[in-house]
PDB file of C-alpha atoms and ligand atoms in Angstrom:
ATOM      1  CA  UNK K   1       0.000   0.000   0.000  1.00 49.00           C
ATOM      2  CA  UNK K   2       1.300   3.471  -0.932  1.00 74.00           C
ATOM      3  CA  UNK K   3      -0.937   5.686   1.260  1.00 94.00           C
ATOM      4  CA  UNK K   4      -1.230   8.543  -1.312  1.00 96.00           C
ATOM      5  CA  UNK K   5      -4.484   8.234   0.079  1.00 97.00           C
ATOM      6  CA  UNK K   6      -4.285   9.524   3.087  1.00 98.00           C
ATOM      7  CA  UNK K   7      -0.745  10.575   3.005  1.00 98.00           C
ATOM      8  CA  UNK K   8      -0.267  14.219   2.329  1.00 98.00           C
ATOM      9  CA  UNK K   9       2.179  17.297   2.692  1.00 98.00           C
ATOM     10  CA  UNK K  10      -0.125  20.602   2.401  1.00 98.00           C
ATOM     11  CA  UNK K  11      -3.590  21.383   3.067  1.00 98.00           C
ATOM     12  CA  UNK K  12      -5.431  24.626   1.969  1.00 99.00           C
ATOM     13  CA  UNK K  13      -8.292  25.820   4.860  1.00 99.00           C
ATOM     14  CA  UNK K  14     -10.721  28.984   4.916  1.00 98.00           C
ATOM     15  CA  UNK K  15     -11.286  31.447   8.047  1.00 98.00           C
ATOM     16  CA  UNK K  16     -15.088  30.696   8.656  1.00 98.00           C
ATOM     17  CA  UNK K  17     -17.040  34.226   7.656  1.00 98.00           C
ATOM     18  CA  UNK K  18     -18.858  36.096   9.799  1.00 98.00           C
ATOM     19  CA  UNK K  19     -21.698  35.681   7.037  1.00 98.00           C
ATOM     20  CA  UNK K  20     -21.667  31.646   7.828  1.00 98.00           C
ATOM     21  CA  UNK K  21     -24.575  32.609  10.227  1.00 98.00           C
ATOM     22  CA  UNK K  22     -26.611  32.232   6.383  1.00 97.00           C
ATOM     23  CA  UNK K  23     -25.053  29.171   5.477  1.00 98.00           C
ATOM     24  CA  UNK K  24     -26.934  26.534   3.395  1.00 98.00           C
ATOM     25  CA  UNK K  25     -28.222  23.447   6.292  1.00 97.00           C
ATOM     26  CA  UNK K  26     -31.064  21.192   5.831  1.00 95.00           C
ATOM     27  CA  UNK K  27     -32.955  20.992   8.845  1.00 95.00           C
ATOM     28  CA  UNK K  28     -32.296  24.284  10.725  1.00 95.00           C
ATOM     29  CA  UNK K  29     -31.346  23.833  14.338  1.00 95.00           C
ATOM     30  CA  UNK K  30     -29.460  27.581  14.509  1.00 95.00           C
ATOM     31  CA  UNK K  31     -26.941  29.686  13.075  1.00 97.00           C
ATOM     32  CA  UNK K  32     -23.499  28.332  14.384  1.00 98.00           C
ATOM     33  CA  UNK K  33     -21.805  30.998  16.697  1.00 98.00           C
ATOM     34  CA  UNK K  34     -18.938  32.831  14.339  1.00 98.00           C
ATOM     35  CA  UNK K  35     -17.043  32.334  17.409  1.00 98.00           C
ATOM     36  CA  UNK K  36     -16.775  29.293  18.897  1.00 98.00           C
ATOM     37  CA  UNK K  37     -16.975  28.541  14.846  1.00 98.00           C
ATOM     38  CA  UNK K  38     -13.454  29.851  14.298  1.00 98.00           C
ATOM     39  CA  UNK K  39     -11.843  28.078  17.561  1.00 98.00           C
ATOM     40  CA  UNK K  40     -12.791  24.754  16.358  1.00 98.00           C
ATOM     41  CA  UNK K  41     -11.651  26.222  12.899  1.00 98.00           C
ATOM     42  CA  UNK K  42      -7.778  26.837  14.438  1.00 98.00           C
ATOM     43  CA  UNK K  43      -8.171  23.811  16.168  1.00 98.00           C
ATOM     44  CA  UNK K  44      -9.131  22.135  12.902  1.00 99.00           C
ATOM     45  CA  UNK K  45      -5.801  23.707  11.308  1.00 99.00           C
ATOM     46  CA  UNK K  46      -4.034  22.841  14.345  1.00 98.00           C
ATOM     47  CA  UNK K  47      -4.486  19.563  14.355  1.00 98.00           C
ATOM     48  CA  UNK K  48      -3.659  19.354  10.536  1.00 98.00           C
ATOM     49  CA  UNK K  49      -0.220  21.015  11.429  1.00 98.00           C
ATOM     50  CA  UNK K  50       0.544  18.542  14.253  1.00 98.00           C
ATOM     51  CA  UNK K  51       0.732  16.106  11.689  1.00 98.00           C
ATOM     52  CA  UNK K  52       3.275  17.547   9.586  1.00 98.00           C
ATOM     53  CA  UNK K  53       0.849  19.356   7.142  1.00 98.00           C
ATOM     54  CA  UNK K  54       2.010  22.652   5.615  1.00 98.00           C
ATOM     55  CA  UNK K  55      -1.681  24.590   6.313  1.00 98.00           C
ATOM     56  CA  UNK K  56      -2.349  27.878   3.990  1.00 98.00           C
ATOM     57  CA  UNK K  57      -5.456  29.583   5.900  1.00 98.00           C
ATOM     58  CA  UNK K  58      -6.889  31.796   3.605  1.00 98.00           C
ATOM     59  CA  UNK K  59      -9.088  34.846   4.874  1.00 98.00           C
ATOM     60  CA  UNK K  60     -12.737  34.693   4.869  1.00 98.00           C
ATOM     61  CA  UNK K  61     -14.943  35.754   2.112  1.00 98.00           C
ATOM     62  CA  UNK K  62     -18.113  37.242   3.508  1.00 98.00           C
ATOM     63  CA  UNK K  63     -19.566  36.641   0.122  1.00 98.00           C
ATOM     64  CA  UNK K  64     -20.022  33.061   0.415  1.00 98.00           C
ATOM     65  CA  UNK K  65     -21.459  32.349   3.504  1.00 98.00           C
ATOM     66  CA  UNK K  66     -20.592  28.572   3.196  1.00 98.00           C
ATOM     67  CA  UNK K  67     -17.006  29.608   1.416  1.00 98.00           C
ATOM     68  CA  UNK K  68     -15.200  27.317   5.055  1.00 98.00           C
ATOM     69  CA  UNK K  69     -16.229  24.193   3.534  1.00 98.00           C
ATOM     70  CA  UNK K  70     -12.826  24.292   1.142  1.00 98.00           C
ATOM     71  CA  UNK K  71     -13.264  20.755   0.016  1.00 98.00           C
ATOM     72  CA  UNK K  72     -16.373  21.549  -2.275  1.00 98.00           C
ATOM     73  CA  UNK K  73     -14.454  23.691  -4.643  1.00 98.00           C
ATOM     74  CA  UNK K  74     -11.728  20.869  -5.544  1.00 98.00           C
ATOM     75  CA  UNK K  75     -10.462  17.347  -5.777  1.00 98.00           C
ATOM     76  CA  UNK K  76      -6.441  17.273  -5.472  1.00 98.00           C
ATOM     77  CA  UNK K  77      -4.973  14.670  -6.695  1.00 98.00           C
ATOM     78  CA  UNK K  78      -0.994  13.918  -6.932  1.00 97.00           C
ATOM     79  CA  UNK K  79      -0.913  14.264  -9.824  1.00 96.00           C
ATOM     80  CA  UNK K  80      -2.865  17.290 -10.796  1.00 98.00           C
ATOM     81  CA  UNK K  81      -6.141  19.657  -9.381  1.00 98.00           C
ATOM     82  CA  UNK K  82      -9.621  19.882 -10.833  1.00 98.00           C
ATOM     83  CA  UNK K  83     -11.567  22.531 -10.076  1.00 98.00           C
ATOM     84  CA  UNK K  84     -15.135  21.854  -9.282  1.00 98.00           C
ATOM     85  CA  UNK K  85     -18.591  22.948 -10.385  1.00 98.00           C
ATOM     86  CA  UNK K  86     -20.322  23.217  -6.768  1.00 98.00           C
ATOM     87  CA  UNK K  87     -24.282  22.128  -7.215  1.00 98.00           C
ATOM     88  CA  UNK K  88     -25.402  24.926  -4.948  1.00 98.00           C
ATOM     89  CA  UNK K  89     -26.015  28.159  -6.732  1.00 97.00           C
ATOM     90  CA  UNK K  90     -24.813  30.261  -3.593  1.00 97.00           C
ATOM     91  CA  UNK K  91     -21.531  28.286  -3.734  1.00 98.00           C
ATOM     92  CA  UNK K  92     -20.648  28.295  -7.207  1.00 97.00           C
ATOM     93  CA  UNK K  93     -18.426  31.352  -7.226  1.00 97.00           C
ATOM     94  CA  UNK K  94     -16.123  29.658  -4.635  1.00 98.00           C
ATOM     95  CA  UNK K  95     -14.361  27.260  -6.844  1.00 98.00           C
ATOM     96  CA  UNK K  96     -13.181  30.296  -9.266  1.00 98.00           C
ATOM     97  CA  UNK K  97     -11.745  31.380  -6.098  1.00 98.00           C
ATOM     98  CA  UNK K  98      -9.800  28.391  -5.101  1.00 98.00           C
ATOM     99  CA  UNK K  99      -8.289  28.311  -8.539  1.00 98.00           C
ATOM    100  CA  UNK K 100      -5.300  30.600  -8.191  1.00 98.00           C
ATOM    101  CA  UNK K 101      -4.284  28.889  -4.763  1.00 98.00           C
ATOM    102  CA  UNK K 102      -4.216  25.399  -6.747  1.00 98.00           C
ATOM    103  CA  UNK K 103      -1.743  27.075  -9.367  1.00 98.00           C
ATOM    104  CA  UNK K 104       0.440  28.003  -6.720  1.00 98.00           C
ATOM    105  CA  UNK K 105       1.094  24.379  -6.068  1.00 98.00           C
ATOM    106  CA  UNK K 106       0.177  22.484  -8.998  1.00 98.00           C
ATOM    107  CA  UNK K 107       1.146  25.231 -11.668  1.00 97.00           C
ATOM    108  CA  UNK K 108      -0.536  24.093 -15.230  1.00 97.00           C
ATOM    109  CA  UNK K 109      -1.421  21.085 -13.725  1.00 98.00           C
ATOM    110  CA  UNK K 110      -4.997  22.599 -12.889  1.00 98.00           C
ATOM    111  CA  UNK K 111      -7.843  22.171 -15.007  1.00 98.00           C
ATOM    112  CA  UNK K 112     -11.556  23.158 -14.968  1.00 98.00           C
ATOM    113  CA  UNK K 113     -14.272  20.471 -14.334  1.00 98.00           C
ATOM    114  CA  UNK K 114     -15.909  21.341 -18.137  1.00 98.00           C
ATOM    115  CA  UNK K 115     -19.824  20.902 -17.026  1.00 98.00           C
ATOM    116  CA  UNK K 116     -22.338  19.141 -14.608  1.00 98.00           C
ATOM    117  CA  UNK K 117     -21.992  19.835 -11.354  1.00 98.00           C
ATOM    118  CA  UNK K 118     -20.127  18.043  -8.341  1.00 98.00           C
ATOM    119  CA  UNK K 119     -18.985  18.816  -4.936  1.00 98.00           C
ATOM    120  CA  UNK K 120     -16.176  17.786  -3.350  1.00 98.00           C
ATOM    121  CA  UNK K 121     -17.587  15.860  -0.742  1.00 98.00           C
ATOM    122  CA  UNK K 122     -18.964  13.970  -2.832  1.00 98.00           C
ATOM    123  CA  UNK K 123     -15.231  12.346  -4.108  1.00 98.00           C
ATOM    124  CA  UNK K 124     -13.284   9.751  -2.193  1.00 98.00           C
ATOM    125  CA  UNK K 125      -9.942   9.190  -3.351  1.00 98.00           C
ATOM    126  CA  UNK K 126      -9.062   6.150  -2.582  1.00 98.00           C
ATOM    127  CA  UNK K 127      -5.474   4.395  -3.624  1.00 97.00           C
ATOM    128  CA  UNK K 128      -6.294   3.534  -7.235  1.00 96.00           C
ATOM    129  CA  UNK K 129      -9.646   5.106  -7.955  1.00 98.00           C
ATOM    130  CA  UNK K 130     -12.473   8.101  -7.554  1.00 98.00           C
ATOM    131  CA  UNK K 131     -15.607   7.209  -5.856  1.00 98.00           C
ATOM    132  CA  UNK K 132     -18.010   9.401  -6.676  1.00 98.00           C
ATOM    133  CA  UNK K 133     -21.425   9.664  -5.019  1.00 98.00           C
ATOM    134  CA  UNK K 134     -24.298  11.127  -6.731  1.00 98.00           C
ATOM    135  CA  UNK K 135     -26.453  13.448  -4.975  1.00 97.00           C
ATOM    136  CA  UNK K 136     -28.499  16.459  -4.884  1.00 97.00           C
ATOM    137  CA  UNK K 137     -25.164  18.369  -5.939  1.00 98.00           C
ATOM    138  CA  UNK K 138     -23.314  16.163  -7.912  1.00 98.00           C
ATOM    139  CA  UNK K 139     -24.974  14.925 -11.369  1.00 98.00           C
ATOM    140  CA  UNK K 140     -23.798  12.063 -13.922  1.00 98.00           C
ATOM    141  CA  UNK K 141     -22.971  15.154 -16.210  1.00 98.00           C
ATOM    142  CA  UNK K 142     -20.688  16.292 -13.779  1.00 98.00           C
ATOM    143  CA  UNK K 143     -18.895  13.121 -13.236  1.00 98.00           C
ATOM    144  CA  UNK K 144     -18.632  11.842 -16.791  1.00 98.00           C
ATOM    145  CA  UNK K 145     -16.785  14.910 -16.794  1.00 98.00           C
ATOM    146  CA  UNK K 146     -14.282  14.790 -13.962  1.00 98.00           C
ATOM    147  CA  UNK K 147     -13.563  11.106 -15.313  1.00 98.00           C
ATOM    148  CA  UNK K 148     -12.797  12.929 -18.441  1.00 98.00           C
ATOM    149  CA  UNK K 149     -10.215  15.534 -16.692  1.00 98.00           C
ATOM    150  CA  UNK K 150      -8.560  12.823 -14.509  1.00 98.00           C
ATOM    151  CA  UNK K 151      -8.325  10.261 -17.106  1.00 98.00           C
ATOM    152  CA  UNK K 152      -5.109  11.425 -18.324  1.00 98.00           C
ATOM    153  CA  UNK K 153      -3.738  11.155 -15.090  1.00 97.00           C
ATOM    154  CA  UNK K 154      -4.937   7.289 -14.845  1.00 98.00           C
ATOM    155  CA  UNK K 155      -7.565   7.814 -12.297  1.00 98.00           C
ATOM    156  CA  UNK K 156     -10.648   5.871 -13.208  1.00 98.00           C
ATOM    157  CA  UNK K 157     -13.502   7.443 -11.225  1.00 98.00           C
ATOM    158  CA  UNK K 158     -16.446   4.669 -10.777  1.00 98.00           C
ATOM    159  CA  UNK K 159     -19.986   6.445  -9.628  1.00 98.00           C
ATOM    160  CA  UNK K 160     -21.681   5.408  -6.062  1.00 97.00           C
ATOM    161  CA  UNK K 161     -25.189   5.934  -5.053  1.00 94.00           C
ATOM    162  CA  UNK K 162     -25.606   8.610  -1.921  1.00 95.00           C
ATOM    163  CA  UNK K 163     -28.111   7.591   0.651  1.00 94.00           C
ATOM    164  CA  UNK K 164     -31.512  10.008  -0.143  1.00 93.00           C
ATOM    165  CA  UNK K 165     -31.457  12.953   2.487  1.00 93.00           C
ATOM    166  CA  UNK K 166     -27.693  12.720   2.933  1.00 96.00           C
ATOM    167  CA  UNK K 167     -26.243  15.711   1.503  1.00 97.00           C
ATOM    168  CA  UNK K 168     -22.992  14.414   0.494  1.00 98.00           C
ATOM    169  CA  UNK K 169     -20.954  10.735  -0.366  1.00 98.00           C
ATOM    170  CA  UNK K 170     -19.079  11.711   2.339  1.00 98.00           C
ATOM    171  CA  UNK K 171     -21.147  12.742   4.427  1.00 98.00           C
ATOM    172  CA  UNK K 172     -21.733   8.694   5.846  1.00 98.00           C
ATOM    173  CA  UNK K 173     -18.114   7.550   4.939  1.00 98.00           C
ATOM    174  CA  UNK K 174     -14.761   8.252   5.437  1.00 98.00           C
ATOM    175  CA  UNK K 175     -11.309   6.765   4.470  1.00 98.00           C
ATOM    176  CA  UNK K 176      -9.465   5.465   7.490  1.00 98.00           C
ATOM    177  CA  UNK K 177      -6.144   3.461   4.986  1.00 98.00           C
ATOM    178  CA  UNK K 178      -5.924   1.373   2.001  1.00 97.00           C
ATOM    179  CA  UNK K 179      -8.041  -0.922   2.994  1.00 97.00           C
ATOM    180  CA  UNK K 180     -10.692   0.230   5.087  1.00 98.00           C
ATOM    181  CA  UNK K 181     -13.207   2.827   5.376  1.00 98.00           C
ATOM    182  CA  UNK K 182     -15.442   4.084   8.559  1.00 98.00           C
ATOM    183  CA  UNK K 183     -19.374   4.454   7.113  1.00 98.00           C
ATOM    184  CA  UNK K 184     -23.035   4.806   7.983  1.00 98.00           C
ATOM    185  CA  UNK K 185     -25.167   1.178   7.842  1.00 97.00           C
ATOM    186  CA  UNK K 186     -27.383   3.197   5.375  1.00 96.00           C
ATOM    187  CA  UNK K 187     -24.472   3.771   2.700  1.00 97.00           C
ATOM    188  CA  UNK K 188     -22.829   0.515   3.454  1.00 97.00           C
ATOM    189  CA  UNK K 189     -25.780  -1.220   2.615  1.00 96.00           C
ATOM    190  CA  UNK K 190     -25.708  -0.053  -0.882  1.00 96.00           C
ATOM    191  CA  UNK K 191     -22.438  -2.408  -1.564  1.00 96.00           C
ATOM    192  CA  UNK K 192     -20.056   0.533  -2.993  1.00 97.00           C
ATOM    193  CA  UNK K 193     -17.350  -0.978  -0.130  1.00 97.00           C
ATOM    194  CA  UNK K 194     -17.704  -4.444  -1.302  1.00 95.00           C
ATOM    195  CA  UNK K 195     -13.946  -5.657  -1.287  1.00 94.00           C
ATOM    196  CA  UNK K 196     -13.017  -3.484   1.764  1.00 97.00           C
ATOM    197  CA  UNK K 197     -13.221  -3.549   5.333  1.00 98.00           C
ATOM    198  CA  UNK K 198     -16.015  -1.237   7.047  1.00 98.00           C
ATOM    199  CA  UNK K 199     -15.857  -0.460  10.646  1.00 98.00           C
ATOM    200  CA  UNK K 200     -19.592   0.675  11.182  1.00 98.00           C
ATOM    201  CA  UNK K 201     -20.164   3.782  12.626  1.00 98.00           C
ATOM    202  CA  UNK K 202     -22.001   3.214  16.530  1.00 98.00           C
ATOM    203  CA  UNK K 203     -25.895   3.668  15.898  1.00 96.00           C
ATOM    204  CA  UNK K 204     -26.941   7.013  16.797  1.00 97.00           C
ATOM    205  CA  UNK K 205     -23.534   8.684  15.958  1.00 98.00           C
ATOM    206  CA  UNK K 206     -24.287   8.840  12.185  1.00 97.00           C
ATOM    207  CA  UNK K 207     -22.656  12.452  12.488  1.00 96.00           C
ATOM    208  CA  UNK K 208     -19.652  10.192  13.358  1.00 98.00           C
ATOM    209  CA  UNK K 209     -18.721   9.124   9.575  1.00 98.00           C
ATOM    210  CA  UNK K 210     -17.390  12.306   8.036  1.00 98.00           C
ATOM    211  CA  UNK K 211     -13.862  12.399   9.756  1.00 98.00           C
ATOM    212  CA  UNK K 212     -10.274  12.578   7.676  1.00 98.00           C
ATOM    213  CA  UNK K 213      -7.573   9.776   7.823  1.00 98.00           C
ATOM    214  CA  UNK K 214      -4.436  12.230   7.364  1.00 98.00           C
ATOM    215  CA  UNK K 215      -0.660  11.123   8.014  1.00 98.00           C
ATOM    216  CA  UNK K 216      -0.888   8.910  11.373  1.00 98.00           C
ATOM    217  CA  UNK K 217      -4.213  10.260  12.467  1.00 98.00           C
ATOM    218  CA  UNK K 218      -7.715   9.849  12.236  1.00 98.00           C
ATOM    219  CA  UNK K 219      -9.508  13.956  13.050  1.00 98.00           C
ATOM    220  CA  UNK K 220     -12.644  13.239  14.025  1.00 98.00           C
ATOM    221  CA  UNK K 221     -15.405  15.041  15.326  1.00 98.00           C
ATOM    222  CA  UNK K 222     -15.844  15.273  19.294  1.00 98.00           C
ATOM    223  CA  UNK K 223     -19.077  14.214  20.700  1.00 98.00           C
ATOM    224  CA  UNK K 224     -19.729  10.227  19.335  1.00 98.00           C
ATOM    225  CA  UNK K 225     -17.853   8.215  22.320  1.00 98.00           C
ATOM    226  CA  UNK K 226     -19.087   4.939  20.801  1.00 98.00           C
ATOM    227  CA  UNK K 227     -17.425   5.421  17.480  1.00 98.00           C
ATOM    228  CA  UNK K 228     -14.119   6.617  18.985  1.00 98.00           C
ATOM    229  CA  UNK K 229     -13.772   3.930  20.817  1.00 98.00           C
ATOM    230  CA  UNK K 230     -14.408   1.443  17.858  1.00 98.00           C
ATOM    231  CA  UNK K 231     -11.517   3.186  16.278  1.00 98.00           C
ATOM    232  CA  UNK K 232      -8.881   3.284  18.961  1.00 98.00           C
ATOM    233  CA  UNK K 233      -9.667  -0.403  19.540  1.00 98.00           C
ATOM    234  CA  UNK K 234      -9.276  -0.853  15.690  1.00 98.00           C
ATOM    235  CA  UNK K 235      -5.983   0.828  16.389  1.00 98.00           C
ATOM    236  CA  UNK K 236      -6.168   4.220  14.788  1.00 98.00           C
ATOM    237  CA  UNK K 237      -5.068   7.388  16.393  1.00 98.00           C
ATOM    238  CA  UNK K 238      -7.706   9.104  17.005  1.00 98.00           C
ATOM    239  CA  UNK K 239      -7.912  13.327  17.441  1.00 98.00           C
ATOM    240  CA  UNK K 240     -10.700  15.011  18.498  1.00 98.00           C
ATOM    241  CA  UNK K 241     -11.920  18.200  17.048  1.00 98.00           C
ATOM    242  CA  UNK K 242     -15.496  19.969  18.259  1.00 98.00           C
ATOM    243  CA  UNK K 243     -17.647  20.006  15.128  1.00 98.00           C
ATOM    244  CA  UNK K 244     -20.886  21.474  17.105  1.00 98.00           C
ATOM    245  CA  UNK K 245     -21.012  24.612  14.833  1.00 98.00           C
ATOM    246  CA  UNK K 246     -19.899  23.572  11.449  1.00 98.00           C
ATOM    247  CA  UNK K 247     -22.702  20.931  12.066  1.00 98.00           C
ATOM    248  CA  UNK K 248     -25.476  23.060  12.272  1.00 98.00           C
ATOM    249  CA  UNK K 249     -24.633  23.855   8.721  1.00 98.00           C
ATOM    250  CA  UNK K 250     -23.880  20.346   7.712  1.00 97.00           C
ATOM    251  CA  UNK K 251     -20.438  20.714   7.511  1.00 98.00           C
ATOM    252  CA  UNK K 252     -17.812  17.878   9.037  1.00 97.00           C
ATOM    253  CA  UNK K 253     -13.941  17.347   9.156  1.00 98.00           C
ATOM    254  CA  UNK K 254     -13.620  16.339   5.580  1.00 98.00           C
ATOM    255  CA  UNK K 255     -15.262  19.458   4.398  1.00 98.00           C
ATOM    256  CA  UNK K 256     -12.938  22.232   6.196  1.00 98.00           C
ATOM    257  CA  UNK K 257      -9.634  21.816   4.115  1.00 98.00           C
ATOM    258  CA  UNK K 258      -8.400  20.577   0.912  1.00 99.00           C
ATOM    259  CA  UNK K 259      -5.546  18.001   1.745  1.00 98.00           C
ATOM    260  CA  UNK K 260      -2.732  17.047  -0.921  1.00 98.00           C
ATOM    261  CA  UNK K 261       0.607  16.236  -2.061  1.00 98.00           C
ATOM    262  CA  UNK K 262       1.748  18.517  -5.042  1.00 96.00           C
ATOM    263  CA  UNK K 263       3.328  16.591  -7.697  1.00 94.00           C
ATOM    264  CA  UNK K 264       7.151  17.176  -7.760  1.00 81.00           C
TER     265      UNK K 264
HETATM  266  C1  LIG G 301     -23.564  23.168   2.193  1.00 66.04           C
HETATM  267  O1  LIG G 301     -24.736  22.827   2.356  1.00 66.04           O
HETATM  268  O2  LIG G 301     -23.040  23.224   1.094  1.00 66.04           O
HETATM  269  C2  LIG G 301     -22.748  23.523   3.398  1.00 66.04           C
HETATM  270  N1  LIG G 301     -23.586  24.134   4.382  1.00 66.04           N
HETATM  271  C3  LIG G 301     -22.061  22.314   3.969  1.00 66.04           C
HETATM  272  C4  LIG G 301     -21.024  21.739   3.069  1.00 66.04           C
HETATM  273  C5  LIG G 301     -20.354  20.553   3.661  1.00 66.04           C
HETATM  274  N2  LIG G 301     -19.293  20.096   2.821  1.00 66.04           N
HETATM  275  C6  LIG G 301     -18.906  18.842   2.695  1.00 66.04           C
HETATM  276  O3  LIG G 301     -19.562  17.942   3.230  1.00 66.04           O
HETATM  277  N3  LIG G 301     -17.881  18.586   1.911  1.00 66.04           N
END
């Protein structure tokens, strides 16, 4: 196993914006609090640093309330960065944003996801292949497309189902190594880990499944005991990073940074 999966050098993060009070959620349970937002935020980047990560924060964008969820806009690969077409209207001018912070580390090896829409958190990369989950912001247009941009780089990209009311693949699942990924029962059930080894998320802590396998941790959100505990015993290091306000807009540890190795 290489680990370019979960092994990476650099990750690209956004200051939450004081405007995230408007931020897209599905069931509305409050706006977070911009506050105790951006201390889980540096925590967040924190974390990333501890393990080894180089961490550009760029500065919030009050224009896009939802512009802190960084891994929408792009799917880094090792080989080369696509920017995304983001399936929420209010979200679409974020990727165009992202863009010139790619170039600075891929250089011409960043190209433009030509139509459809998808999100990054709907994209696992996993050691030899995209997963991509459909859902209410990623279409087939959109992925026939990113297969087209990676194919050159000799990624195949094979579509998934997302459970209905989940707003993103990732959402239930996460990457935890080569082998193995953490998930929901729900998305589980609909065989796209057949061939790998799924340690079930506890009932109850669905919220549990969107955490981030990066270097020789697993960052995972605070709050789902049961889950934790599954991993340590499974023999992952876990980190714990409060989630309480990125959740009320849906948002997880997977969705807060863009993580990578530049090519070269
Ligand atoms: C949205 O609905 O787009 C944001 N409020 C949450 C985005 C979460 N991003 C992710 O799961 N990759």
């Amino acid at each position: 196993m290489s680990g370019r999966s979960f092994a990476f050098t650099r990750a690209i993060a956004r200051e939450p914006a004081a405007s995230a009070v408007a931020g897209l959620r599905a069931v509305d349970t409050g706006a977070p609090d911009i506050a105790a937002f951006r201390a889980d935020h540096a925590a967040y980047v924190a974390a990333l640093r501890a393990e080894g990560l180089a961490v550009t924060v760029l500065p919030q964008m009050d224009a896009f309330p939802d512009s802190v969820f960084v891994e929408d806009t792009a799917l880094c690969l090792p080989d080369g960065a696509v920017v995304l077409r983001p399936g929420a209207p209010s979200r679409f001018g974020e990727a165009a944003a992202m863009a010139p912070h790619l170039a600075r580390h891929y250089g011409d090896r960043v190209v433009h996801l030509a139509e459809g829409f998808v999100e990054g958190g709907d994209l696992m990369m996993t050691e030899d292949a995209i997963l991509a989950g459909l859902s209410a912001r990623t279409n087939a247009a959109g992925v026939a497309a990113l297969a087209a941009a990676v194919a050159p780089w000799g990624w195949p990209v094979r579509m998934v189902e997302t459970p209905p009311g989940v707003l993103h693949f990732k959402t239930d699942c996460s990457l935890l190594d080569a082998e193995t990924v953490l998930a929901t029962d729900r998305l589980a059930a609909t065989g796209c880990f057949a061939g790998r080894r799924v340690i079930p998320v506890a009932p109850g802590e669905e919220a549990a499944a969107n955490a981030i396998r990066v270097n020789g941790a697993v960052i995972f959100p605070a709050g789902f005991p049961r889950t934790r505990d599954a991993l340590v015993a499974a023999g992952y290091r876990v980190v714990e990073i409060g989630n309480a306000q990125a959740a009320k807009l849906d948002g997880g540890m997977s969705c807060l940074s863009l993580r990578f190795t530049p090519p070269g």
